[in-house]
PDB file of C-alpha atoms in Angstrom:
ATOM      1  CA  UNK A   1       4.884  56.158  48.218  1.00 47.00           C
ATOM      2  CA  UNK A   2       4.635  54.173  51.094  1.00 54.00           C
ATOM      3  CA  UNK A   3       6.655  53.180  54.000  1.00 56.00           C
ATOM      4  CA  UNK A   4       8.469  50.311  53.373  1.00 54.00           C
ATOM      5  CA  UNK A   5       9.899  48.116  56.867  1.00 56.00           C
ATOM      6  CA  UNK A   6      14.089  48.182  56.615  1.00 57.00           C
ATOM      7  CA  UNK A   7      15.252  44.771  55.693  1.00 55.00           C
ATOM      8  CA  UNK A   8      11.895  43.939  53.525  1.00 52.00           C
ATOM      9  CA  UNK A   9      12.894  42.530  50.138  1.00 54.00           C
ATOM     10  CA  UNK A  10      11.498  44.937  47.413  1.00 46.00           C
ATOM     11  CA  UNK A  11      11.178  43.480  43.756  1.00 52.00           C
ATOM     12  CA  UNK A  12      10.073  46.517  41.987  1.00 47.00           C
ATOM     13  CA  UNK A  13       8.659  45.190  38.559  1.00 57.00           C
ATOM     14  CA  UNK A  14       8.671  47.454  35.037  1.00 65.00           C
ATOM     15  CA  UNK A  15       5.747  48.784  34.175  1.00 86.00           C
ATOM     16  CA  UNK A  16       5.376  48.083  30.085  1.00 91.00           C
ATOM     17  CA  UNK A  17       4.168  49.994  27.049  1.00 89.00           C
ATOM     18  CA  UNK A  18       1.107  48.039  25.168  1.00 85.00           C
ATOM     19  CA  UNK A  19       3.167  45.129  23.329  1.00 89.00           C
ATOM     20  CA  UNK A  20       5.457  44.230  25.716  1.00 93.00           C
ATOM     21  CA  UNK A  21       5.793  42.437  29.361  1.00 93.00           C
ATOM     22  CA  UNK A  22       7.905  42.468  32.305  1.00 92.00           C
ATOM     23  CA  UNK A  23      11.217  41.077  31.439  1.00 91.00           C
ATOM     24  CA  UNK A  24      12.027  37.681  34.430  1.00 84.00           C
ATOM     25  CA  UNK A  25      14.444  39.690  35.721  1.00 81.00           C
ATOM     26  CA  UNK A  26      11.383  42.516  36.245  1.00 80.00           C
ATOM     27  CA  UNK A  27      13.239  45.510  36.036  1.00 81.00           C
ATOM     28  CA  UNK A  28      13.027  45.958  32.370  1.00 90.00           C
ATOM     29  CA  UNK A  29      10.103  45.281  29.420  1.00 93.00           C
ATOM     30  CA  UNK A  30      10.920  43.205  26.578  1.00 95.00           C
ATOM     31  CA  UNK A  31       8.754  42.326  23.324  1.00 96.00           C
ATOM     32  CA  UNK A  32       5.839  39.655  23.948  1.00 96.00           C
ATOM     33  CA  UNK A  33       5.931  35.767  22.178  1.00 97.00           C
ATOM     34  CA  UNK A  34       4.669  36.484  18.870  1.00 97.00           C
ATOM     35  CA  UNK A  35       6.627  39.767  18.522  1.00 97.00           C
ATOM     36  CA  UNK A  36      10.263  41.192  18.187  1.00 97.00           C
ATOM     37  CA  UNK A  37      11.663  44.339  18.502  1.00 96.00           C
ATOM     38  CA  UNK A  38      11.493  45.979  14.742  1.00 95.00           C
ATOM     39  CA  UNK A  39      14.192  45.289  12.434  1.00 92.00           C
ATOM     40  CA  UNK A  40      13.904  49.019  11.014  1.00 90.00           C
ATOM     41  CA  UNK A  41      15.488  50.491  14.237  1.00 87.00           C
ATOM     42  CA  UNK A  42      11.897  52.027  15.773  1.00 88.00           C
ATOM     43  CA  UNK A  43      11.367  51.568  19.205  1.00 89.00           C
ATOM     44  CA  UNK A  44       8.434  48.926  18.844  1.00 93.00           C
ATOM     45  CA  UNK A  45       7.720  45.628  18.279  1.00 96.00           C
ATOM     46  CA  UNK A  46       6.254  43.819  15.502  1.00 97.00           C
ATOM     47  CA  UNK A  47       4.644  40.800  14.178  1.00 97.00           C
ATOM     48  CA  UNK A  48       6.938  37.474  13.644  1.00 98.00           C
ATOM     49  CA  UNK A  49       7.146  37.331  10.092  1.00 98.00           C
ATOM     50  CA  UNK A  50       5.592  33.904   8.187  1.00 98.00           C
ATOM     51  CA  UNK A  51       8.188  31.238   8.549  1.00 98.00           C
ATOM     52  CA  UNK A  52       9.337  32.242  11.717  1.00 98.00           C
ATOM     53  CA  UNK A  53       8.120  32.013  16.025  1.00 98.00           C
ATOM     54  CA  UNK A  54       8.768  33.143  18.920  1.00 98.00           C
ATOM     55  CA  UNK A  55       7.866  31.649  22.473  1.00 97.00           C
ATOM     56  CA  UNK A  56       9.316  34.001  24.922  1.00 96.00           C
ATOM     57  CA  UNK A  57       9.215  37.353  26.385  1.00 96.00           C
ATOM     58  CA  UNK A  58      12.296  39.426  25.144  1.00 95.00           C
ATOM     59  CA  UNK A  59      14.133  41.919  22.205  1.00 94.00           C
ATOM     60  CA  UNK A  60      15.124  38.868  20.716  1.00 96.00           C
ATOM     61  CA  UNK A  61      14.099  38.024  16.896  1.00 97.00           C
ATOM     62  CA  UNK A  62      11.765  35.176  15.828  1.00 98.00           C
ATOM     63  CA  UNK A  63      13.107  32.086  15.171  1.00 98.00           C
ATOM     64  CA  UNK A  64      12.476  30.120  11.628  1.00 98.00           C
ATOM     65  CA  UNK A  65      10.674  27.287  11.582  1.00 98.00           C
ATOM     66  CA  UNK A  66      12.618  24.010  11.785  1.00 98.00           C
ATOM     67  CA  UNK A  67      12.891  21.532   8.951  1.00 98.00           C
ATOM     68  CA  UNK A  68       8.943  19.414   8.620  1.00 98.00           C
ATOM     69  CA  UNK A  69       7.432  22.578   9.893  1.00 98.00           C
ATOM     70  CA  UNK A  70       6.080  25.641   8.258  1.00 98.00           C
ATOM     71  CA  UNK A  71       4.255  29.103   9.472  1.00 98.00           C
ATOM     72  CA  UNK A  72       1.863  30.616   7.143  1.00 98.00           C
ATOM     73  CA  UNK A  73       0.475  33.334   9.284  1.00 98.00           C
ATOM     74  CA  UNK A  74       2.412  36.372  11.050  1.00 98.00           C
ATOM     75  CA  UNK A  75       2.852  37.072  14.772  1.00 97.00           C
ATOM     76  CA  UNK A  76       3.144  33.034  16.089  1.00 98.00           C
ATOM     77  CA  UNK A  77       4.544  31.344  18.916  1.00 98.00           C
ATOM     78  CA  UNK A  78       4.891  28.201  17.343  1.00 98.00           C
ATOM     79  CA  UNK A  79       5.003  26.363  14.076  1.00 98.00           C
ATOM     80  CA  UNK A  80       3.145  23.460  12.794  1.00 98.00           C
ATOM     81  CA  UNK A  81       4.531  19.823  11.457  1.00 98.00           C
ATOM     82  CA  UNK A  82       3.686  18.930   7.828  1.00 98.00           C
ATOM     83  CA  UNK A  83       0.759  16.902   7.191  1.00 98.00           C
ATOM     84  CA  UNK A  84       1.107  13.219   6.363  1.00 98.00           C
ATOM     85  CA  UNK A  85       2.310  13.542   2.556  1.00 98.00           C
ATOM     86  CA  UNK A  86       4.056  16.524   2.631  1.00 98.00           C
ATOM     87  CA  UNK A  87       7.287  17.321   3.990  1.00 98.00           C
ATOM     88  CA  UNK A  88       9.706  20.170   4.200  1.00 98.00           C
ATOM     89  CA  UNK A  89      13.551  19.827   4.364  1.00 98.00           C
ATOM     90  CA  UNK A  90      14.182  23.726   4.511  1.00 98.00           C
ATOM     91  CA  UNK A  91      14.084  26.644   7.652  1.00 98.00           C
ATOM     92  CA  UNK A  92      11.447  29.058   7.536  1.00 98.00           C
ATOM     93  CA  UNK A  93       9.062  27.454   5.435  1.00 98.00           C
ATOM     94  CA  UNK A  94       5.252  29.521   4.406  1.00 98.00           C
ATOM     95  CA  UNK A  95       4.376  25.957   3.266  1.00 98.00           C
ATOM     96  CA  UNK A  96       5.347  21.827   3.171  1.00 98.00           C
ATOM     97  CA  UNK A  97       5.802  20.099  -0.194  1.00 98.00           C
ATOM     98  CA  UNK A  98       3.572  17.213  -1.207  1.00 98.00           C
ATOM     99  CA  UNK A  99       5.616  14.062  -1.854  1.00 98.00           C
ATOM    100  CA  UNK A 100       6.010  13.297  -4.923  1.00 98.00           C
ATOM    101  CA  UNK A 101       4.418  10.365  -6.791  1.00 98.00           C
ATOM    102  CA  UNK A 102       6.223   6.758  -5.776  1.00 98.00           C
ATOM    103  CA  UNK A 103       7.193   8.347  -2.011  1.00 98.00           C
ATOM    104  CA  UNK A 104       5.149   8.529   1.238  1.00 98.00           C
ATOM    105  CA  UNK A 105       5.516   9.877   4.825  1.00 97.00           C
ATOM    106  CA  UNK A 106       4.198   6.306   5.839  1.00 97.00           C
ATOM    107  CA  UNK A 107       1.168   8.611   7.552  1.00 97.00           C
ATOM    108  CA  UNK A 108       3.815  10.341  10.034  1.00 98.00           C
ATOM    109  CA  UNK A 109       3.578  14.579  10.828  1.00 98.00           C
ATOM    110  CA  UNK A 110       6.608  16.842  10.382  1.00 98.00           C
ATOM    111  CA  UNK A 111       8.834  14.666   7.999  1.00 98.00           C
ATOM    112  CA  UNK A 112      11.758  16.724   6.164  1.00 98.00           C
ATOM    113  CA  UNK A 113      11.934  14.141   3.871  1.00 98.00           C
ATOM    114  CA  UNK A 114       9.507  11.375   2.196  1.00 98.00           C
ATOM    115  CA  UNK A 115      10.208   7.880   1.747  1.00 97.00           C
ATOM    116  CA  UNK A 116      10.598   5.743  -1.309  1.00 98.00           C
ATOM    117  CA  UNK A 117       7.815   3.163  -1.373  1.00 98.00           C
ATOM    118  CA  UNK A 118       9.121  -0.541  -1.830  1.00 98.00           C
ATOM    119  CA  UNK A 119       8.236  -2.834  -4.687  1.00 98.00           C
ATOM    120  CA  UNK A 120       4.659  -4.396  -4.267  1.00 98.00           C
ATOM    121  CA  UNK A 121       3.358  -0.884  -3.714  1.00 98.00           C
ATOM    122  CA  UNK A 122       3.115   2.440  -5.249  1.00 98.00           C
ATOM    123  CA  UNK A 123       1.906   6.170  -4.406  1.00 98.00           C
ATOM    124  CA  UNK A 124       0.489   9.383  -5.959  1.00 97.00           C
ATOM    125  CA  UNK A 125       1.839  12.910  -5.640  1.00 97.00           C
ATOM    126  CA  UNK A 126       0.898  13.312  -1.864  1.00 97.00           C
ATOM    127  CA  UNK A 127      -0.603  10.833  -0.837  1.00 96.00           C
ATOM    128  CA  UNK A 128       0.333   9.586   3.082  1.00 97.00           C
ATOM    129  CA  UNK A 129       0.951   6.151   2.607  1.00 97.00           C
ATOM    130  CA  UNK A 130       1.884   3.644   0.194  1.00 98.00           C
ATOM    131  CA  UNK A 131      -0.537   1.242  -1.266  1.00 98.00           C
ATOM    132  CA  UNK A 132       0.115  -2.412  -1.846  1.00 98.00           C
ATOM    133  CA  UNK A 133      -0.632  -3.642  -5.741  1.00 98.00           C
ATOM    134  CA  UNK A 134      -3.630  -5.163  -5.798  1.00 98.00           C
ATOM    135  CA  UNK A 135      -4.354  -8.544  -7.424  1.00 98.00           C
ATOM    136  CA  UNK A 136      -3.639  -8.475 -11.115  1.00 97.00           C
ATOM    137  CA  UNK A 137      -1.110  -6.000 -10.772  1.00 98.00           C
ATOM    138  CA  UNK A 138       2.576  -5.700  -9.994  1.00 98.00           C
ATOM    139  CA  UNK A 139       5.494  -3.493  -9.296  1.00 98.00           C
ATOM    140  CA  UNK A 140       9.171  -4.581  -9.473  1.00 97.00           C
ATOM    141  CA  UNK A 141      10.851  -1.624  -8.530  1.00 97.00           C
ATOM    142  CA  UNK A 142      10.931   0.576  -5.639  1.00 97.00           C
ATOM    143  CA  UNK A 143       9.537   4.189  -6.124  1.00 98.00           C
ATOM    144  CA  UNK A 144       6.833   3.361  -8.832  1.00 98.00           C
ATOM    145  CA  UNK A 145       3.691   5.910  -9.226  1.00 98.00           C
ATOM    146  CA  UNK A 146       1.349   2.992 -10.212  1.00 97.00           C
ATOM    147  CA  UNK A 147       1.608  -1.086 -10.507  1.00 98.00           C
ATOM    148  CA  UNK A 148       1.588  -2.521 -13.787  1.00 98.00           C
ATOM    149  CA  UNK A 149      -1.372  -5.048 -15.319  1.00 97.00           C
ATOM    150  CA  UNK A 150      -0.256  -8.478 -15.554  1.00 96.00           C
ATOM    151  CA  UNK A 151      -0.371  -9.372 -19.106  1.00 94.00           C
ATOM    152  CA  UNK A 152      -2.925 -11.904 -20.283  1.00 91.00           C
ATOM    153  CA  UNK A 153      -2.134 -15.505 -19.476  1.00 90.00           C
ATOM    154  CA  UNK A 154      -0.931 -14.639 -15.985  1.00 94.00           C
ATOM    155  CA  UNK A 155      -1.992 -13.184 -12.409  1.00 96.00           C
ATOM    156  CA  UNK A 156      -1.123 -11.829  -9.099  1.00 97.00           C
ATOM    157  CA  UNK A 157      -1.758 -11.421  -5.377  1.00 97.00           C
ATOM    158  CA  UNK A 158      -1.464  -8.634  -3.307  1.00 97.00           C
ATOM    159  CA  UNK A 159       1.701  -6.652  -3.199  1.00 98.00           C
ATOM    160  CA  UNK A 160       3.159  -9.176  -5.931  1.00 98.00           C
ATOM    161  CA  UNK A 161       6.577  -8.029  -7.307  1.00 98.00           C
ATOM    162  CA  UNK A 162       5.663 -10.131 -10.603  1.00 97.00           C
ATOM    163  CA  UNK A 163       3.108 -12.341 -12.289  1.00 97.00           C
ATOM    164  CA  UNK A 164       2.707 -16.062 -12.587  1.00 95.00           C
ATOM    165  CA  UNK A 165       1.489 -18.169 -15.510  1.00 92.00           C
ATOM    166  CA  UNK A 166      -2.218 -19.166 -15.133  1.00 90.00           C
ATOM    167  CA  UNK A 167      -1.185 -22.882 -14.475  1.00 87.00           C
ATOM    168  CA  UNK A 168       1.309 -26.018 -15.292  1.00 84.00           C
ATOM    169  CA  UNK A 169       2.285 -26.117 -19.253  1.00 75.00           C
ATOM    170  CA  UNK A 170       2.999 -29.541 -19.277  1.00 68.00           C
ATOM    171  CA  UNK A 171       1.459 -30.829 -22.013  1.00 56.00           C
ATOM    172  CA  UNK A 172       3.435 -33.934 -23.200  1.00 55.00           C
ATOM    173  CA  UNK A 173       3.937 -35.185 -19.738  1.00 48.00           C
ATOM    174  CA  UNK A 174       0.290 -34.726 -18.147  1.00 47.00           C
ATOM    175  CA  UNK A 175      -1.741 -33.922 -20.742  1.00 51.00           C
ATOM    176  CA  UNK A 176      -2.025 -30.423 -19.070  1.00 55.00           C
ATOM    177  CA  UNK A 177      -5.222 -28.589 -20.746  1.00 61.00           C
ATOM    178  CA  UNK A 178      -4.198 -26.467 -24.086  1.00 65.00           C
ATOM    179  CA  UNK A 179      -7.141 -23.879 -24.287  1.00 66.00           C
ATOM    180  CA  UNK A 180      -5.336 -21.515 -26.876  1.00 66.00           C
ATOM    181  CA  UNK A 181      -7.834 -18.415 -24.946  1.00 70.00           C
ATOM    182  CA  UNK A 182      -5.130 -15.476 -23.524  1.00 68.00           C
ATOM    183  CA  UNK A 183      -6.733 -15.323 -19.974  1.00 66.00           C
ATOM    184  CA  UNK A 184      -6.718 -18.978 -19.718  1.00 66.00           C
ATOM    185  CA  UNK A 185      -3.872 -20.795 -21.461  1.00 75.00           C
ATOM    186  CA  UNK A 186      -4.025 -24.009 -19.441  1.00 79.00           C
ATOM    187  CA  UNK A 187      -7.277 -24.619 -17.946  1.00 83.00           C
ATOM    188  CA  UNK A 188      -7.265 -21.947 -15.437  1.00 89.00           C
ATOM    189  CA  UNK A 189      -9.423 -18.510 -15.627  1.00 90.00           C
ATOM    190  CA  UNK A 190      -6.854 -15.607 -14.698  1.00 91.00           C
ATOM    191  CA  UNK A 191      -9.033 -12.661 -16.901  1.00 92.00           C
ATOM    192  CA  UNK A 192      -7.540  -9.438 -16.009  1.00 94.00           C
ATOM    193  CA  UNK A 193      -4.825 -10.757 -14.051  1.00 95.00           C
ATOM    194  CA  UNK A 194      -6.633 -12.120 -11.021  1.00 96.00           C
ATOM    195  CA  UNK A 195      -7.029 -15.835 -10.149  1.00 95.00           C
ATOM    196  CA  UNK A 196     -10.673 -17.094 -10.607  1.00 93.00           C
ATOM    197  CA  UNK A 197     -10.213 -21.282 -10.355  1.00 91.00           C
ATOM    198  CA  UNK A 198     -10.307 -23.635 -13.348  1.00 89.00           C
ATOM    199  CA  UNK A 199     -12.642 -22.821 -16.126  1.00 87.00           C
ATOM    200  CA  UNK A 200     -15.750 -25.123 -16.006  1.00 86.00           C
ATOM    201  CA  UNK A 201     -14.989 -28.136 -17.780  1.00 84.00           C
ATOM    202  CA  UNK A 202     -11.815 -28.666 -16.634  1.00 84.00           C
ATOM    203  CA  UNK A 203     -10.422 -30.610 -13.709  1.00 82.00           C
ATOM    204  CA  UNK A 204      -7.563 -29.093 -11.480  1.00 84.00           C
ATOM    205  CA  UNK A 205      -5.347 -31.560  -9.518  1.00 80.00           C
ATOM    206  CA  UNK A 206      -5.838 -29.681  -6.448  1.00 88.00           C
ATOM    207  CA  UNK A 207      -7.389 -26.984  -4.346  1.00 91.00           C
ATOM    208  CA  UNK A 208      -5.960 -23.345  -6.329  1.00 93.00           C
ATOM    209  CA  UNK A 209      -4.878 -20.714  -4.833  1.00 95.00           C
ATOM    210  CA  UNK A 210      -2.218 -17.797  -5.707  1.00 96.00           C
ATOM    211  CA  UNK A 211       0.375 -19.466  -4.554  1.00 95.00           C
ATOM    212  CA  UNK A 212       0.074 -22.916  -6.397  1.00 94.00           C
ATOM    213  CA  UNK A 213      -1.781 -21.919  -9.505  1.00 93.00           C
ATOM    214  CA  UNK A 214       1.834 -21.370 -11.678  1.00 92.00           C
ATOM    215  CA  UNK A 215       2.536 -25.071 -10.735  1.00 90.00           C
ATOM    216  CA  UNK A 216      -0.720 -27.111 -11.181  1.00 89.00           C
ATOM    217  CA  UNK A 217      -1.822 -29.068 -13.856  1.00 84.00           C
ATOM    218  CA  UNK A 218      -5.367 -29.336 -15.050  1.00 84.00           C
ATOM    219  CA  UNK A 219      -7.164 -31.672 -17.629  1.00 80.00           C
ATOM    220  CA  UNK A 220     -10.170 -30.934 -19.760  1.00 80.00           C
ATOM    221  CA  UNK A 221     -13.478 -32.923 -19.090  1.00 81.00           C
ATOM    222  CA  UNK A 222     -14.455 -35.282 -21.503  1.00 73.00           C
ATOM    223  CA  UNK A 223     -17.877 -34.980 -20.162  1.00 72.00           C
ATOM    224  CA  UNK A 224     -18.004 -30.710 -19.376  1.00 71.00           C
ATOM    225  CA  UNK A 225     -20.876 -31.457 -17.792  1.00 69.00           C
ATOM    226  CA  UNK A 226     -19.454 -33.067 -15.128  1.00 72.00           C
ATOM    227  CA  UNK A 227     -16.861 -30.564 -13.996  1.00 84.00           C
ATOM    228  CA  UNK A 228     -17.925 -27.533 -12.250  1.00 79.00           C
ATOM    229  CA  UNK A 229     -14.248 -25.896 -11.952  1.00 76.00           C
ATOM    230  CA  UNK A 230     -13.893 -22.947  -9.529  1.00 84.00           C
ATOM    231  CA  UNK A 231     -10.930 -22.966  -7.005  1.00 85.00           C
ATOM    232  CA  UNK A 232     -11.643 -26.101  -5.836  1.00 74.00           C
ATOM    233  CA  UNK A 233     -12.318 -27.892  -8.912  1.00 72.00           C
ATOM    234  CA  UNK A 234     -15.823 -29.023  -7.485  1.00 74.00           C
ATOM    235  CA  UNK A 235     -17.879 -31.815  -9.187  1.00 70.00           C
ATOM    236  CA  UNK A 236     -21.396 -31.564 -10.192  1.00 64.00           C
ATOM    237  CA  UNK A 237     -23.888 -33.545  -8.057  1.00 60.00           C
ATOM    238  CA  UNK A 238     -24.182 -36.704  -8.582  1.00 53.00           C
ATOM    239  CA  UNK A 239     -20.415 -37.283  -9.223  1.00 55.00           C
ATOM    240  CA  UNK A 240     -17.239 -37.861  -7.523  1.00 57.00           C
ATOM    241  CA  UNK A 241     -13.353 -37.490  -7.623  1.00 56.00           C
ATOM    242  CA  UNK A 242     -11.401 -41.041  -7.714  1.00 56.00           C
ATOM    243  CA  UNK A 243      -7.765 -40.468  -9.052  1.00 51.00           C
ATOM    244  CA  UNK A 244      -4.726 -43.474  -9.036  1.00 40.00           C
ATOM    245  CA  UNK A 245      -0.854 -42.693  -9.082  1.00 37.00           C
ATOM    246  CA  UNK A 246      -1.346 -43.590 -13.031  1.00 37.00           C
ATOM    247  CA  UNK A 247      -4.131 -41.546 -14.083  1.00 39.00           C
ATOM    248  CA  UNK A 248      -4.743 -37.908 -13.800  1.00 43.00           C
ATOM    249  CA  UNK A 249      -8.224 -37.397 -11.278  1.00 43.00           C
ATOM    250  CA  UNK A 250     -11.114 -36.679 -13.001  1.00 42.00           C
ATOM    251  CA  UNK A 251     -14.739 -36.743 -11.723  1.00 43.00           C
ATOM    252  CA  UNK A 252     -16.489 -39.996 -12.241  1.00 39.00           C
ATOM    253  CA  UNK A 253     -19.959 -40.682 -11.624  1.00 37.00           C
ATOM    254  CA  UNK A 254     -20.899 -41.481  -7.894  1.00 35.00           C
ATOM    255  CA  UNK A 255     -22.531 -44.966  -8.843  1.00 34.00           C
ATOM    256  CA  UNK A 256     -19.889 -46.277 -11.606  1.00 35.00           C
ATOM    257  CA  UNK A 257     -16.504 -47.543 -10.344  1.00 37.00           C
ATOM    258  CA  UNK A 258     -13.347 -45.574 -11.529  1.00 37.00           C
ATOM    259  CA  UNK A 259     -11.236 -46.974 -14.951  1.00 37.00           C
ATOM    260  CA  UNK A 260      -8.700 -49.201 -14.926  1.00 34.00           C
ATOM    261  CA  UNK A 261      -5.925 -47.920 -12.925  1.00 31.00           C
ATOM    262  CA  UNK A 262      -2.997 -49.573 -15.033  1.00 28.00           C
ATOM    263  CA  UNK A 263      -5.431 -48.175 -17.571  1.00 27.00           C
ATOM    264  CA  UNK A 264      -3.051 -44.747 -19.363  1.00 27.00           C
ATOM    265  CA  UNK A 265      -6.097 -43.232 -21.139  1.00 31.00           C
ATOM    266  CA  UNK A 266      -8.980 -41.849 -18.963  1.00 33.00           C
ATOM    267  CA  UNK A 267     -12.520 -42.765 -20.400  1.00 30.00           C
ATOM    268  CA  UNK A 268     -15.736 -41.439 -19.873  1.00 33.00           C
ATOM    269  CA  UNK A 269     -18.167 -43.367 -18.343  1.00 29.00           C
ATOM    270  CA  UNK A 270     -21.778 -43.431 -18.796  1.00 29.00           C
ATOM    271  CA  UNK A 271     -24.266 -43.061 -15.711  1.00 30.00           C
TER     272      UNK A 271
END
C-alpha cells in the first residue's frame, strides 16, 4: 500500500461485485438502475419486474410506472407514455388501453384518461383524434362512434350538429318549386345529404351555399332549357337574369326585354 502524505484527503471507494456500483457516498455498493436487491432475501440483485423502473444506484426496489405510462420489458430505467389513443389510469401498467369508440387523446402521449369527443365529430376504438362529420352527416351528441346520414330531403356541412331542408317550402307565397323527388323536394339537389345547387331547370334566388340553402326559394323554368342550375343558378348562353320586387327572377333571353313588372305571372318569352 502506499505512502500516503498526513493531512491528504483519502476517499477510499467500494470495490463492487458484477451488478452493482459504488454507492455516492463510495464506501458501500448498491444495486445498478435497472436492478434491485432480490425480494427472496439472496444477496443479489435482479431485474425490475414489467410495470416497474428504476433510475438510480441503490438496494432500493423499482418503482411502478406512473398513471399514462406502461413497462413491458424487465430490468428498465424508465417507462414509456401511452401512444396517442390509448391511455392508462392505473400504476404499474405491462400495457395502455385503447380509447374507446366516441373518445380521443386529441393526439397527446401519456394520457390517464381519454376525452369525450364533442358533437360534430366522432371516433373509433383508438383512434388519436376526433374527426369532424363530414358533409351529409351529423352528430348531436357528444361521445358518438359514428355521425348519422341526413335523411333524404336534407343536408349538411362539416361538423354539422343537424341537417337542413334542401331549400324554402313556400309554396303559396312564392311559388317555391314542388318536385315531389326525396333528394330534392324544392328545387334544390341535396342526394345523399350533401348540397349540390339547384337542379337544372330551376332558378334559385341567389348564390347557394350551406348556410342559406334551408332558407331560399327556387322556381321551376318554364323554358328548362334556359336554366343551367348549379350553386349559382347560372343561365345558359345567350340569356340573362332580370328580376323586379314583384316577380320572382328568372332567366330571360339576352335580346328580349323582361315582362311586365306589375305583371304577377312570369311568362316565357320567345327568342
Amino acid at each position: 500500500m502506499p505512502c500516503i502524505a498526513p493531512g491528504t484527503n483519502v476517499r477510499f471507494v467500494a470495490l463492487c461485485p458484477e451488478e452493482r456500483q459504488p454507492l455516492p457516498s463510495g464506501d458501500a455498493c448498491g444495486c445498478i438502475p435497472s436492478k434491485q436487491p432480490d425480494p427472496s432475501g439472496e444477496d443479489k440483485c435482479v431485474p425490475c419486474p414489467q410495470g416497474t423502473y428504476k433510475e438510480i444506484v441503490g438496494d432500493v426496489s423499482c418503482t411502478l410506472c406512473g398513471k399514462g405510462t406502461f413497462q413491458n420489458s424487465e430490468g428498465r430505467t424508465q417507462c414509456s407514455r401511452c401512444d396517442a389513443g390509448k391511455f392508462m389510469e392505473r400504476y404499474g401498467a405491462i400495457a395502455c388501453d385503447a380509447c374507446p369508440a366516441g373518445t380521443s387523446t386529441a393526439g397527446l402521449l401519456g394520457q390517464e384518461t381519454c376525452s369525450d369527443c364533442p358533437e360534430g365529430t366522432s371516433s373509433l376504438d383508438g383512434q388519436q383524434r376526433c374527426t369532424i362529420c363530414p358533409e351529409g352527416t351529423y352528430s348531436s351528441s357528444p361521445r358518438q362512434s359514428r355521425c348519422a346520414r341526413c335523411r333524404p330531403g336534407t343536408y349538411s356541412g362539416l361538423g354539422w350538429l343537424q341537417c337542413s331542408t334542401c331549400g324554402l317550402d313556400d309554396y303559396r307565397a312564392q311559388r317555391t318549386a314542388r318536385t315531389g323527388e326525396a333528394d330534392w323536394p324544392f328545387g334544390i339537389d341535396c342526394t345523399d345529404g350533401i348540397l349540390h345547387g339547384t337542379r337544372p331547370g330551376y332558378w334559385s334566388e341567389q348564390v347557394l351555399t350551406v348556410d342559406n340553402a334551408n332558407m331560399t326559394r327556387t322556381w321551376e323554368c318554364k323554358n328548362q332549357l334556359m336554366c343551367n342550375g348549379t350553386l349559382a343558378s347560372t343561365c345558359a348562353l345567350g340569356h340573362e337574369v332580370r328580376s323586379s320586387h314583384s316577380l320572382p327572377s328568372e332567366p330571360w333571353p339576352a335580346h328580349h326585354p323582361p315582362p311586365n313588372p306589375l305583371h304577377t305571372e312570369t311568362h316565357e318569352r320567345a327568342p
